[in-house]
Amino acid sequence: MTSNTISEDDLYRTTSQYRLWSFSPEALASRRRGTHELALQRAWQHAPTSDGASDGAARGSSVDCLTVGEELRLVQRYCNQIRTTSDHFQWPVQVKATAVQYLRRFYLSNSCLTYPPKDIYKTVLFLACKTEATHMTLSEYARRISTDPDAVLAPEYKVMQALRFTLDVRQPYRGLKGVLMELLNMANGMVGEVIDAETRGAKELQASLLDLAKPSSDAKTPWKAPATGSVDVKHLTDRINAAYSAARTILDGPALLTDAYFLYTPSQILLAALQLADEPLSSFYLTTKLPISSDVRPKILATISTCADLLFSFSDAVIISKEERARLEEKLELCRDPSTRDLVQAHAAAMRGSDEDDEAKARKRKAAREKSRQEGEDLFGPRLNGVGAGGG
Amino acid sequence: MLKSPALDVPPEPPAKRRKTSPEPESDDNTPAPIINSTVKDLAAQLDEAERKKYVKGRKLGSGQYADVFSAHLLSDPKQVFAIKKIKIGPEVKEFGISYDSLREIRFLQELNHPNIIKLHAVFSTKSQNLNLVLEYLPQGDLLRLIQDTKGTTYTPADIKAWMLMLMRAVHFCHVNGILHRDIKPNNLLIAADGSIKLADFGLARAMADPFQPMTYNTITIWYRPPELFFQAQHYGDAVDVWSCGAVFAELIGREVLFRAWPETEINMVRLICEKVGTPTEDNWPGVSKLRGYVTPSEIIPLRPKEQWSASFRAIGEVGVDLLMKTLTLDPRQRLTAEGVLRHPFWTSEPRPSKLRDLPRRGGGKETMGEDLTQRGGELPTANGEGGKKRGDKVAKKLDFGIMTK
Ligand SMILES: Nc1ncnc2c1ncn2[C@@H]1O[C@H](COP(=O)(O)OP(=O)(O)O)[C@@H](O)[C@H]1O
Ligand SMILES: [Mg+2]
């Protein structure tokens, strides 16, 4: 609930979210393309061919594979699935926000072709439930989503790896609540003094809030100015609360189902949501934080606006239907990487394999030394006409 | 099967698997190697690259849920680390990756501070073990120094230096929205340069929204604040400050301040009443409404400052004032970590010791059990500047003595 958004930004720069999971739109797009292409290569490696071409590209062109765009829509659909499942369990909002970001982050380095989201989303939701300190046993969770517990756990390490072992997701919810508190205090004349363009005392702040322009007709807030035109403190309080809940709805929907978290900081997201909810109110709030004279002001406002555009452009209609999902998943099977088909079995095998520490490792090292020695001795022998020959 | 000679045959190049007849559905294709795909995804590549950077050495110790090994960089053996390998216990079946390790990884990834143990990297092994690459802290923990009453002497200036490092670490956690919830001397590790590092984030959590209930069954019992015994579900950074206060008192007295024995909650509440005072509506408005509020029937008034001073004289008046404000019953009146750092204690005489002057690990002999009989209240041998120097020399001598044995 600290009021200093600037220093919060400084702290934000030390977070893993900033270090590893913040991108420019171009970098994000190229990352996804790269992942998609790597996945196609993987799939082709295993895919049988009829024309005998060993060149991946030649084979790929003959098969109708899921595109990058289709992968994205499929992932978005499962993000939405996570939201509804988490809400159904009445878990705190942090759980779903974290789980959704886990899924989105997972698909920056993995493709649906390798790991279909229907295998992954239950795992990230359970993982988020654990990292956000919400308790539900695996057996209960699995029972309630009618899944085999092993299927929930099987991809867990894969997910951890894809998350680069960073589990913290910075979210805009607490920040938004802080803004709500501050605005309510100002509305009630309880803020001592704000230093902006000209220093304003509590009474002046309250007066400017009461005088604020009406929200525009396309604003997301349900609040309407009283017919009489004169706004009192009660009206103002209602206005602030209404803007808060409209902004909260945006944080729960569009902010989670777009790339907002990859592209913007939590405070930018919450201010963008507030701007869509009630623009005059959010501008007022910004001036109390960011003096009109500040050099960085235009840049910050521009960033918030582009974020608002992104959130505004989203509508529930873009989430694909159940039928469309089924169609994409069928299509996915055509280019499906077979090596990751049975995750439960792979997981069980990995867990059974005793750890390669200690003796096992020593044995392996010895074997490797032995092998390289032999290879060294046979350098001009078998390697030329033996092993290497198959490559052509 | 295991030693089949087939294993020595180099893997078939992919070209040989090609089929010339019309292929069946990809489903029934030759069973593909499950784990090893020749083209690894980006995350797997990064994970593997990280794993290959380190050479694991001897075991340094093991705890409840991890074994810790020394390690060094393959490319530069002078760079040493501690690798904490999370044990896979039977609870894996019921939870998957444990809460403790997830919490430790989550929070250490976010915290970069000179007095918090640094997590350099995390990697996994094929058999799905998590390995945390931590900074190597070879000097043991603060508990060993406190308990080594024969081999280690230290001064109020040393205590001030240690407490300042601890409080900076705790404050940094709190501004990052993280509660540690397990502050105690054995979780304060000592680096080669003598600085203190807050470690073991296995119980940490993010500060909750005001309405979200949290478990009260946390923090090692001797360092647990009264609001948790009364089962408050909404608590905040004040819980860590209480634990810091208990560590502060333990550093001064060289014995656990609230050493309930047996370690039951009821004994802890009794001890807190005896040593601080009985929590009542007068000194803690609202306390009687907490779910678990029970106190011994005899009401003990808040312990007056003179009595605190009598027990903790060695740390000086300003120090005693700070101690009382960290061990205030009502969490809302207790100082915050920031409040502690703003207290005049740090700038009053004596100045905190320089890192290089701090005592190092004394004897190697375990002093287990001795503290049961030891009487506290005073610092052994520490009196004034001169005493400090002598104390230091004695400690160093003992140190060498044991090393050359
Ligand atoms: N960073 C480190 N440097 C050196 N030794 C360490 C380090 N971390 C842990 N150890 C040693 O390993 C032991 C167990 O580690 P700990 O983190 O306490 O595991 P657990 O969380 O399971 O209790 C410690 O008591 C200590 O001896
Ligand atoms: Mg430990």
PDB file of N, CA and C in Angstrom, chain A residues 120-186:
ATOM      1  N   ILE A 120      -0.830 -29.677 -19.944  1.00  0.00           N
ATOM      2  CA  ILE A 120       0.000 -28.805 -19.119  1.00  0.00           C
ATOM      3  C   ILE A 120      -0.811 -27.933 -18.163  1.00  0.00           C
ATOM      4  N   TYR A 121      -2.008 -27.534 -18.580  1.00  0.00           N
ATOM      5  CA  TYR A 121      -2.673 -26.480 -17.793  1.00  0.00           C
ATOM      6  C   TYR A 121      -3.040 -26.932 -16.377  1.00  0.00           C
ATOM      7  N   LYS A 122      -3.341 -28.219 -16.227  1.00  0.00           N
ATOM      8  CA  LYS A 122      -3.694 -28.700 -14.879  1.00  0.00           C
ATOM      9  C   LYS A 122      -2.471 -28.672 -13.965  1.00  0.00           C
ATOM     10  N   THR A 123      -1.332 -28.939 -14.573  1.00  0.00           N
ATOM     11  CA  THR A 123      -0.086 -28.936 -13.808  1.00  0.00           C
ATOM     12  C   THR A 123       0.275 -27.519 -13.352  1.00  0.00           C
ATOM     13  N   VAL A 124       0.186 -26.543 -14.250  1.00  0.00           N
ATOM     14  CA  VAL A 124       0.566 -25.184 -13.847  1.00  0.00           C
ATOM     15  C   VAL A 124      -0.416 -24.641 -12.803  1.00  0.00           C
ATOM     16  N   LEU A 125      -1.675 -25.033 -12.908  1.00  0.00           N
ATOM     17  CA  LEU A 125      -2.623 -24.549 -11.906  1.00  0.00           C
ATOM     18  C   LEU A 125      -2.307 -25.146 -10.534  1.00  0.00           C
ATOM     19  N   PHE A 126      -1.954 -26.418 -10.509  1.00  0.00           N
ATOM     20  CA  PHE A 126      -1.601 -27.030  -9.226  1.00  0.00           C
ATOM     21  C   PHE A 126      -0.310 -26.424  -8.674  1.00  0.00           C
ATOM     22  N   LEU A 127       0.643 -26.187  -9.546  1.00  0.00           N
ATOM     23  CA  LEU A 127       1.900 -25.569  -9.122  1.00  0.00           C
ATOM     24  C   LEU A 127       1.644 -24.163  -8.564  1.00  0.00           C
ATOM     25  N   ALA A 128       0.816 -23.408  -9.234  1.00  0.00           N
ATOM     26  CA  ALA A 128       0.509 -22.050  -8.766  1.00  0.00           C
ATOM     27  C   ALA A 128      -0.207 -22.096  -7.422  1.00  0.00           C
ATOM     28  N   CYS A 129      -1.056 -23.081  -7.261  1.00  0.00           N
ATOM     29  CA  CYS A 129      -1.755 -23.248  -5.994  1.00  0.00           C
ATOM     30  C   CYS A 129      -0.735 -23.459  -4.878  1.00  0.00           C
ATOM     31  N   LYS A 130       0.315 -24.195  -5.163  1.00  0.00           N
ATOM     32  CA  LYS A 130       1.344 -24.415  -4.152  1.00  0.00           C
ATOM     33  C   LYS A 130       2.194 -23.167  -3.927  1.00  0.00           C
ATOM     34  N   THR A 131       2.633 -22.520  -4.994  1.00  0.00           N
ATOM     35  CA  THR A 131       3.509 -21.358  -4.775  1.00  0.00           C
ATOM     36  C   THR A 131       2.747 -20.200  -4.148  1.00  0.00           C
ATOM     37  N   GLU A 132       1.440 -20.148  -4.352  1.00  0.00           N
ATOM     38  CA  GLU A 132       0.672 -19.065  -3.748  1.00  0.00           C
ATOM     39  C   GLU A 132       0.075 -19.479  -2.405  1.00  0.00           C
ATOM     40  N   ALA A 133       0.646 -20.510  -1.807  1.00  0.00           N
ATOM     41  CA  ALA A 133       0.294 -20.904  -0.446  1.00  0.00           C
ATOM     42  C   ALA A 133      -1.185 -21.219  -0.259  1.00  0.00           C
ATOM     43  N   THR A 134      -1.779 -21.838  -1.269  1.00  0.00           N
ATOM     44  CA  THR A 134      -3.153 -22.306  -1.135  1.00  0.00           C
ATOM     45  C   THR A 134      -3.084 -23.819  -1.007  1.00  0.00           C
ATOM     46  N   HIS A 135      -3.750 -24.344  -0.009  1.00  0.00           N
ATOM     47  CA  HIS A 135      -3.569 -25.766   0.242  1.00  0.00           C
ATOM     48  C   HIS A 135      -4.691 -26.619  -0.314  1.00  0.00           C
ATOM     49  N   MET A 136      -4.310 -27.552  -1.170  1.00  0.00           N
ATOM     50  CA  MET A 136      -5.236 -28.603  -1.568  1.00  0.00           C
ATOM     51  C   MET A 136      -4.352 -29.796  -1.883  1.00  0.00           C
ATOM     52  N   THR A 137      -4.696 -30.941  -1.379  1.00  0.00           N
ATOM     53  CA  THR A 137      -3.835 -32.095  -1.663  1.00  0.00           C
ATOM     54  C   THR A 137      -4.002 -32.485  -3.125  1.00  0.00           C
ATOM     55  N   LEU A 138      -2.975 -33.152  -3.611  1.00  0.00           N
ATOM     56  CA  LEU A 138      -3.004 -33.597  -5.004  1.00  0.00           C
ATOM     57  C   LEU A 138      -4.210 -34.494  -5.256  1.00  0.00           C
ATOM     58  N   SER A 139      -4.479 -35.396  -4.305  1.00  0.00           N
ATOM     59  CA  SER A 139      -5.557 -36.340  -4.574  1.00  0.00           C
ATOM     60  C   SER A 139      -6.907 -35.617  -4.654  1.00  0.00           C
ATOM     61  N   GLU A 140      -7.087 -34.630  -3.803  1.00  0.00           N
ATOM     62  CA  GLU A 140      -8.352 -33.901  -3.869  1.00  0.00           C
ATOM     63  C   GLU A 140      -8.444 -33.099  -5.171  1.00  0.00           C
ATOM     64  N   TYR A 141      -7.350 -32.436  -5.499  1.00  0.00           N
ATOM     65  CA  TYR A 141      -7.330 -31.646  -6.729  1.00  0.00           C
ATOM     66  C   TYR A 141      -7.642 -32.527  -7.932  1.00  0.00           C
ATOM     67  N   ALA A 142      -6.944 -33.662  -7.998  1.00  0.00           N
ATOM     68  CA  ALA A 142      -7.117 -34.557  -9.145  1.00  0.00           C
ATOM     69  C   ALA A 142      -8.556 -35.074  -9.208  1.00  0.00           C
ATOM     70  N   ARG A 143      -9.088 -35.384  -8.034  1.00  0.00           N
ATOM     71  CA  ARG A 143     -10.462 -35.891  -8.003  1.00  0.00           C
ATOM     72  C   ARG A 143     -11.423 -34.816  -8.517  1.00  0.00           C
ATOM     73  N   ARG A 144     -11.215 -33.593  -8.065  1.00  0.00           N
ATOM     74  CA  ARG A 144     -12.180 -32.551  -8.427  1.00  0.00           C
ATOM     75  C   ARG A 144     -12.090 -32.133  -9.877  1.00  0.00           C
ATOM     76  N   ILE A 145     -10.945 -32.344 -10.509  1.00  0.00           N
ATOM     77  CA  ILE A 145     -10.904 -32.050 -11.942  1.00  0.00           C
ATOM     78  C   ILE A 145     -10.932 -33.338 -12.769  1.00  0.00           C
ATOM     79  N   SER A 146     -11.302 -34.431 -12.104  1.00  0.00           N
ATOM     80  CA  SER A 146     -11.434 -35.738 -12.758  1.00  0.00           C
ATOM     81  C   SER A 146     -10.212 -36.094 -13.601  1.00  0.00           C
ATOM     82  N   THR A 147      -9.063 -36.050 -12.962  1.00  0.00           N
ATOM     83  CA  THR A 147      -7.819 -36.379 -13.664  1.00  0.00           C
ATOM     84  C   THR A 147      -7.020 -37.350 -12.814  1.00  0.00           C
ATOM     85  N   ASP A 148      -6.183 -38.119 -13.485  1.00  0.00           N
ATOM     86  CA  ASP A 148      -5.262 -39.007 -12.798  1.00  0.00           C
ATOM     87  C   ASP A 148      -4.179 -38.153 -12.112  1.00  0.00           C
ATOM     88  N   PRO A 149      -3.958 -38.348 -10.803  1.00  0.00           N
ATOM     89  CA  PRO A 149      -2.941 -37.541 -10.110  1.00  0.00           C
ATOM     90  C   PRO A 149      -1.582 -37.583 -10.799  1.00  0.00           C
ATOM     91  N   ASP A 150      -1.233 -38.733 -11.348  1.00  0.00           N
ATOM     92  CA  ASP A 150       0.064 -38.835 -12.019  1.00  0.00           C
ATOM     93  C   ASP A 150       0.157 -37.906 -13.229  1.00  0.00           C
ATOM     94  N   ALA A 151      -0.970 -37.700 -13.871  1.00  0.00           N
ATOM     95  CA  ALA A 151      -0.966 -36.823 -15.040  1.00  0.00           C
ATOM     96  C   ALA A 151      -0.751 -35.365 -14.625  1.00  0.00           C
ATOM     97  N   VAL A 152      -1.168 -35.043 -13.406  1.00  0.00           N
ATOM     98  CA  VAL A 152      -0.934 -33.682 -12.907  1.00  0.00           C
ATOM     99  C   VAL A 152       0.549 -33.484 -12.615  1.00  0.00           C
ATOM    100  N   LEU A 153       1.161 -34.504 -11.995  1.00  0.00           N
ATOM    101  CA  LEU A 153       2.558 -34.348 -11.580  1.00  0.00           C
ATOM    102  C   LEU A 153       3.564 -34.566 -12.709  1.00  0.00           C
ATOM    103  N   ALA A 154       3.207 -35.379 -13.678  1.00  0.00           N
ATOM    104  CA  ALA A 154       4.198 -35.773 -14.683  1.00  0.00           C
ATOM    105  C   ALA A 154       4.942 -34.598 -15.320  1.00  0.00           C
ATOM    106  N   PRO A 155       4.258 -33.548 -15.742  1.00  0.00           N
ATOM    107  CA  PRO A 155       5.010 -32.464 -16.393  1.00  0.00           C
ATOM    108  C   PRO A 155       5.588 -31.429 -15.414  1.00  0.00           C
ATOM    109  N   GLU A 156       5.536 -31.688 -14.119  1.00  0.00           N
ATOM    110  CA  GLU A 156       5.894 -30.632 -13.171  1.00  0.00           C
ATOM    111  C   GLU A 156       7.340 -30.140 -13.355  1.00  0.00           C
ATOM    112  N   TYR A 157       8.267 -31.075 -13.517  1.00  0.00           N
ATOM    113  CA  TYR A 157       9.664 -30.645 -13.697  1.00  0.00           C
ATOM    114  C   TYR A 157       9.867 -29.938 -15.018  1.00  0.00           C
ATOM    115  N   LYS A 158       9.177 -30.436 -16.027  1.00  0.00           N
ATOM    116  CA  LYS A 158       9.252 -29.788 -17.341  1.00  0.00           C
ATOM    117  C   LYS A 158       8.778 -28.342 -17.213  1.00  0.00           C
ATOM    118  N   VAL A 159       7.717 -28.147 -16.450  1.00  0.00           N
ATOM    119  CA  VAL A 159       7.196 -26.804 -16.248  1.00  0.00           C
ATOM    120  C   VAL A 159       8.206 -25.945 -15.478  1.00  0.00           C
ATOM    121  N   MET A 160       8.748 -26.502 -14.415  1.00  0.00           N
ATOM    122  CA  MET A 160       9.761 -25.759 -13.644  1.00  0.00           C
ATOM    123  C   MET A 160      10.916 -25.328 -14.543  1.00  0.00           C
ATOM    124  N   GLN A 161      11.335 -26.231 -15.381  1.00  0.00           N
ATOM    125  CA  GLN A 161      12.445 -25.953 -16.286  1.00  0.00           C
ATOM    126  C   GLN A 161      12.078 -24.840 -17.265  1.00  0.00           C
ATOM    127  N   ALA A 162      10.884 -24.938 -17.828  1.00  0.00           N
ATOM    128  CA  ALA A 162      10.453 -23.918 -18.783  1.00  0.00           C
ATOM    129  C   ALA A 162      10.290 -22.559 -18.100  1.00  0.00           C
ATOM    130  N   LEU A 163       9.942 -22.583 -16.823  1.00  0.00           N
ATOM    131  CA  LEU A 163       9.816 -21.325 -16.083  1.00  0.00           C
ATOM    132  C   LEU A 163      11.188 -20.802 -15.649  1.00  0.00           C
ATOM    133  N   ARG A 164      12.232 -21.506 -16.069  1.00  0.00           N
ATOM    134  CA  ARG A 164      13.598 -21.180 -15.686  1.00  0.00           C
ATOM    135  C   ARG A 164      13.713 -21.087 -14.162  1.00  0.00           C
ATOM    136  N   PHE A 165      12.940 -21.884 -13.487  1.00  0.00           N
ATOM    137  CA  PHE A 165      12.954 -21.955 -12.024  1.00  0.00           C
ATOM    138  C   PHE A 165      12.675 -20.601 -11.376  1.00  0.00           C
ATOM    139  N   THR A 166      11.907 -19.782 -12.034  1.00  0.00           N
ATOM    140  CA  THR A 166      11.434 -18.556 -11.387  1.00  0.00           C
ATOM    141  C   THR A 166       9.930 -18.704 -11.218  1.00  0.00           C
ATOM    142  N   LEU A 167       9.452 -18.489 -10.020  1.00  0.00           N
ATOM    143  CA  LEU A 167       8.061 -18.824  -9.709  1.00  0.00           C
ATOM    144  C   LEU A 167       7.235 -17.620  -9.301  1.00  0.00           C
ATOM    145  N   ASP A 168       7.913 -16.505  -9.105  1.00  0.00           N
ATOM    146  CA  ASP A 168       7.207 -15.339  -8.594  1.00  0.00           C
ATOM    147  C   ASP A 168       6.566 -14.575  -9.751  1.00  0.00           C
ATOM    148  N   VAL A 169       5.294 -14.277  -9.625  1.00  0.00           N
ATOM    149  CA  VAL A 169       4.609 -13.483 -10.645  1.00  0.00           C
ATOM    150  C   VAL A 169       4.119 -12.193  -9.994  1.00  0.00           C
ATOM    151  N   ARG A 170       4.665 -11.093 -10.465  1.00  0.00           N
ATOM    152  CA  ARG A 170       4.243  -9.787  -9.935  1.00  0.00           C
ATOM    153  C   ARG A 170       2.899  -9.414 -10.534  1.00  0.00           C
ATOM    154  N   GLN A 171       1.998  -8.992  -9.681  1.00  0.00           N
ATOM    155  CA  GLN A 171       0.632  -8.766 -10.124  1.00  0.00           C
ATOM    156  C   GLN A 171       0.142  -7.378  -9.760  1.00  0.00           C
ATOM    157  N   PRO A 172      -0.843  -6.890 -10.502  1.00  0.00           N
ATOM    158  CA  PRO A 172      -1.317  -5.531 -10.261  1.00  0.00           C
ATOM    159  C   PRO A 172      -2.399  -5.396  -9.180  1.00  0.00           C
ATOM    160  N   TYR A 173      -2.823  -6.499  -8.579  1.00  0.00           N
ATOM    161  CA  TYR A 173      -3.997  -6.435  -7.691  1.00  0.00           C
ATOM    162  C   TYR A 173      -3.775  -5.598  -6.435  1.00  0.00           C
ATOM    163  N   ARG A 174      -2.662  -5.865  -5.756  1.00  0.00           N
ATOM    164  CA  ARG A 174      -2.405  -5.108  -4.525  1.00  0.00           C
ATOM    165  C   ARG A 174      -2.232  -3.632  -4.816  1.00  0.00           C
ATOM    166  N   GLY A 175      -1.542  -3.362  -5.921  1.00  0.00           N
ATOM    167  CA  GLY A 175      -1.334  -1.967  -6.323  1.00  0.00           C
ATOM    168  C   GLY A 175      -2.660  -1.259  -6.561  1.00  0.00           C
ATOM    169  N   LEU A 176      -3.569  -1.958  -7.242  1.00  0.00           N
ATOM    170  CA  LEU A 176      -4.874  -1.343  -7.523  1.00  0.00           C
ATOM    171  C   LEU A 176      -5.618  -1.057  -6.224  1.00  0.00           C
ATOM    172  N   LYS A 177      -5.517  -1.985  -5.303  1.00  0.00           N
ATOM    173  CA  LYS A 177      -6.179  -1.761  -4.018  1.00  0.00           C
ATOM    174  C   LYS A 177      -5.572  -0.553  -3.304  1.00  0.00           C
ATOM    175  N   GLY A 178      -4.269  -0.398  -3.431  1.00  0.00           N
ATOM    176  CA  GLY A 178      -3.594   0.759  -2.849  1.00  0.00           C
ATOM    177  C   GLY A 178      -4.130   2.064  -3.432  1.00  0.00           C
ATOM    178  N   VAL A 179      -4.307   2.086  -4.752  1.00  0.00           N
ATOM    179  CA  VAL A 179      -4.845   3.285  -5.404  1.00  0.00           C
ATOM    180  C   VAL A 179      -6.258   3.569  -4.889  1.00  0.00           C
ATOM    181  N   LEU A 180      -7.040   2.517  -4.756  1.00  0.00           N
ATOM    182  CA  LEU A 180      -8.397   2.672  -4.227  1.00  0.00           C
ATOM    183  C   LEU A 180      -8.366   3.354  -2.858  1.00  0.00           C
ATOM    184  N   MET A 181      -7.529   2.838  -1.968  1.00  0.00           N
ATOM    185  CA  MET A 181      -7.430   3.407  -0.619  1.00  0.00           C
ATOM    186  C   MET A 181      -7.027   4.879  -0.675  1.00  0.00           C
ATOM    187  N   GLU A 182      -6.022   5.166  -1.488  1.00  0.00           N
ATOM    188  CA  GLU A 182      -5.551   6.550  -1.567  1.00  0.00           C
ATOM    189  C   GLU A 182      -6.635   7.483  -2.077  1.00  0.00           C
ATOM    190  N   LEU A 183      -7.331   7.047  -3.136  1.00  0.00           N
ATOM    191  CA  LEU A 183      -8.378   7.899  -3.691  1.00  0.00           C
ATOM    192  C   LEU A 183      -9.499   8.110  -2.679  1.00  0.00           C
ATOM    193  N   LEU A 184      -9.855   7.038  -1.960  1.00  0.00           N
ATOM    194  CA  LEU A 184     -10.922   7.184  -0.959  1.00  0.00           C
ATOM    195  C   LEU A 184     -10.487   8.165   0.129  1.00  0.00           C
ATOM    196  N   ASN A 185      -9.229   8.073   0.536  1.00  0.00           N
ATOM    197  CA  ASN A 185      -8.734   9.011   1.541  1.00  0.00           C
ATOM    198  C   ASN A 185      -8.787  10.448   1.038  1.00  0.00           C
ATOM    199  N   MET A 186      -8.388  10.645  -0.205  1.00  0.00           N
ATOM    200  CA  MET A 186      -8.431  12.001  -0.769  1.00  0.00           C
ATOM    201  C   MET A 186      -9.870  12.498  -0.842  1.00  0.00           C
TER     202      MET A 186
END
